Short mmCIF file of C-alpha atoms in Angstrom, two decimals:
data_model
loop_
_atom_site.label_atom_id
_atom_site.label_comp_id
_atom_site.label_asym_id
_atom_site.label_seq_id
_atom_site.Cartn_x
_atom_site.Cartn_y
_atom_site.Cartn_z
CA THR A 1 37.55 1.80 -28.88
CA LEU A 2 34.52 3.97 -28.97
CA ARG A 3 32.60 0.45 -29.35
CA THR A 4 34.16 -1.55 -26.11
CA HIS A 5 33.50 2.96 -24.20
CA CYS A 6 30.49 2.38 -25.10
CA LEU A 7 29.66 -1.32 -23.63
CA LEU A 8 31.57 -0.88 -20.75
CA SER A 9 29.86 2.63 -20.18
CA SER A 10 26.19 0.35 -20.64
CA ALA A 11 27.23 -2.14 -18.09
CA GLU A 12 28.52 0.58 -15.92
CA MET A 13 24.83 2.25 -16.27
CA ALA A 14 22.96 -1.34 -15.90
CA VAL A 15 24.95 -1.41 -12.47
CA SER A 16 24.19 2.15 -11.36
CA GLU A 17 20.98 1.73 -11.94
CA ASP A 18 21.01 -2.20 -10.42
CA VAL A 19 22.03 0.10 -7.11
CA GLN A 20 19.60 3.01 -7.52
CA LYS A 21 16.97 0.31 -7.27
CA SER A 22 18.32 -0.97 -4.24
CA GLU A 23 19.03 1.62 -2.50
CA VAL A 24 14.90 2.91 -3.29
CA GLY A 25 13.85 -0.40 -2.30
CA GLY A 26 15.96 -0.14 1.77
CA LYS A 27 14.37 3.80 1.65
CA VAL A 28 10.74 2.00 0.39
CA ALA A 29 11.53 -1.26 2.97
CA ILE A 30 12.94 1.44 6.57
CA ALA A 31 9.95 3.55 6.69
CA ARG A 32 7.07 -0.05 6.34
CA GLU A 33 8.70 -0.96 8.69
CA ARG A 34 8.22 2.05 10.47
CA GLY A 35 5.44 2.39 9.82
CA ASN A 36 4.52 -0.99 10.60
CA LYS A 37 5.52 -0.58 14.26
CA LEU A 38 3.91 2.60 14.85
CA VAL A 39 0.97 0.88 14.21
CA LYS A 40 0.87 -1.68 16.79
CA LEU A 41 2.28 1.07 19.01
CA GLY A 42 -1.72 3.16 18.54
CA LYS A 43 0.71 5.98 16.62
CA PHE A 44 -1.05 6.11 14.08
CA GLU A 45 -1.32 9.34 12.36
CA GLU A 46 2.58 8.67 12.83
CA ALA A 47 2.84 5.68 10.63
CA ARG A 48 0.76 7.58 8.09
CA GLU A 49 3.39 9.92 7.92
CA ALA A 50 6.02 6.61 7.83
CA TYR A 51 4.25 5.45 5.21
CA ALA A 52 3.38 8.58 2.92
CA GLU A 53 7.13 8.82 3.29
CA ALA A 54 7.41 4.94 1.86
CA LEU A 55 5.17 5.72 -1.36
CA GLN A 56 7.05 9.05 -1.92
CA ALA A 57 10.55 6.79 -2.57
CA ALA A 58 8.14 4.19 -4.13
CA GLY A 59 8.09 6.73 -6.61
CA GLY A 60 5.44 5.73 -9.83
CA ASP A 61 5.75 1.81 -9.16
CA GLU A 62 2.21 0.27 -8.44
CA ARG A 63 3.02 -2.79 -7.25
CA ALA A 64 5.26 -1.46 -3.75
CA CYS A 65 2.53 1.34 -3.27
CA VAL A 66 -0.07 -2.16 -3.01
CA PRO A 67 1.11 -2.73 0.64
CA LEU A 68 1.92 0.69 1.57
CA LEU A 69 -1.61 2.17 0.07
CA ALA A 70 -3.58 -0.53 2.49
CA ASN A 71 -1.86 0.28 5.48
CA ARG A 72 -1.77 4.03 5.63
CA ALA A 73 -5.30 2.94 5.22
CA LEU A 74 -5.50 0.62 8.03
CA ALA A 75 -3.90 3.66 10.01
CA SER A 76 -6.61 6.36 8.31
CA LEU A 77 -9.49 4.09 9.41
CA ARG A 78 -7.96 4.08 12.80
CA LEU A 79 -7.37 7.98 13.12
CA GLY A 80 -10.95 8.22 11.61
CA CYS A 81 -9.81 9.57 8.56
CA HIS A 82 -12.36 7.41 6.34
CA GLU A 83 -11.81 9.37 2.40
CA GLU A 84 -8.89 9.12 3.20
CA ALA A 85 -8.40 4.80 3.97
CA LEU A 86 -11.37 4.93 1.08
CA ALA A 87 -9.03 6.74 -1.41
CA ASP A 88 -5.84 4.30 -0.96
CA CYS A 89 -8.22 1.73 -1.03
CA ASP A 90 -9.43 2.39 -4.85
CA ARG A 91 -5.24 2.93 -5.07
CA VAL A 92 -5.02 -0.48 -4.49
CA LEU A 93 -8.23 -2.51 -5.94
CA ALA A 94 -6.89 -0.25 -9.42
CA VAL A 95 -3.80 -2.47 -9.38
CA GLU A 96 -4.63 -5.42 -7.22
CA ALA A 97 -8.55 -5.87 -7.43
CA GLU A 98 -9.03 -8.57 -4.84
CA HIS A 99 -7.08 -7.25 -2.51
CA LYS A 100 -8.59 -8.74 0.19
CA LYS A 101 -7.32 -5.91 2.87
CA ALA A 102 -7.96 -3.33 0.56
CA LEU A 103 -11.66 -4.62 0.01
CA PHE A 104 -12.65 -5.37 4.33
CA ARG A 105 -10.92 -1.84 4.84
CA ARG A 106 -13.07 -0.30 1.86
CA GLY A 107 -16.24 -1.34 3.81
CA LEU A 108 -15.19 -0.06 6.35
CA ALA A 109 -14.36 2.93 4.94
CA LEU A 110 -17.54 3.32 2.79
CA ALA A 111 -19.17 2.41 6.75
CA GLY A 112 -17.64 4.91 8.25
CA LEU A 113 -19.36 7.98 5.79
CA GLY A 114 -22.35 6.13 5.81
CA ARG A 115 -21.87 4.78 2.46
CA HIS A 116 -23.76 1.52 3.69
CA GLY A 117 -24.77 -0.03 0.00
CA GLU A 118 -21.66 0.18 -1.06
CA ALA A 119 -19.84 -0.83 1.79
CA ALA A 120 -21.81 -3.81 1.67
CA GLU A 121 -20.96 -4.42 -1.90
CA ALA A 122 -17.93 -4.44 -0.47
CA LEU A 123 -18.37 -6.65 1.64
CA ASP A 124 -20.07 -8.69 -0.31
CA GLN A 125 -17.25 -9.28 -3.02
CA LEU A 126 -14.76 -9.84 -0.01
CA ARG A 127 -17.31 -13.21 1.40
CA THR A 128 -17.13 -14.58 -1.91
CA LEU A 129 -13.27 -14.78 -1.68
CA GLU A 130 -13.28 -15.46 1.71
CA PRO A 131 -16.90 -17.19 2.10
CA ASN A 132 -14.50 -19.33 5.42
CA ASN A 133 -14.53 -15.85 7.48
CA GLU A 134 -16.47 -15.32 10.33
CA GLU A 135 -14.90 -11.78 10.07
CA VAL A 136 -16.75 -10.76 7.24
CA GLN A 137 -19.82 -13.17 7.61
#
């Protein structure tokens, strides 16, 4: 019947959506892992490209973008691209206001841009979250 056909179509569509999400998640994970390996090898420009690829695969999923942006910010900092690092950190913090790596990297990016007062504020916020972390003291 038409009703059965519609129910099957809905179930098929749900399975198809799950498969698509799984494929997207796989693409994101592969590109992220490639970026992580490139960072460890000191290939920061290539790492940024891998993270950009992962971000594109993640689409508008802001939660999935958080670690990718935080990692790309690190690669940008290593290249001296402070504006790009700052932009990525700000995107992370818009989703997750207490993301410690993003706060730390934001402080480094601001310092690199000569915006020392703002850098101190970012690091002060991190000190509040991590009072025993000697790296930010």
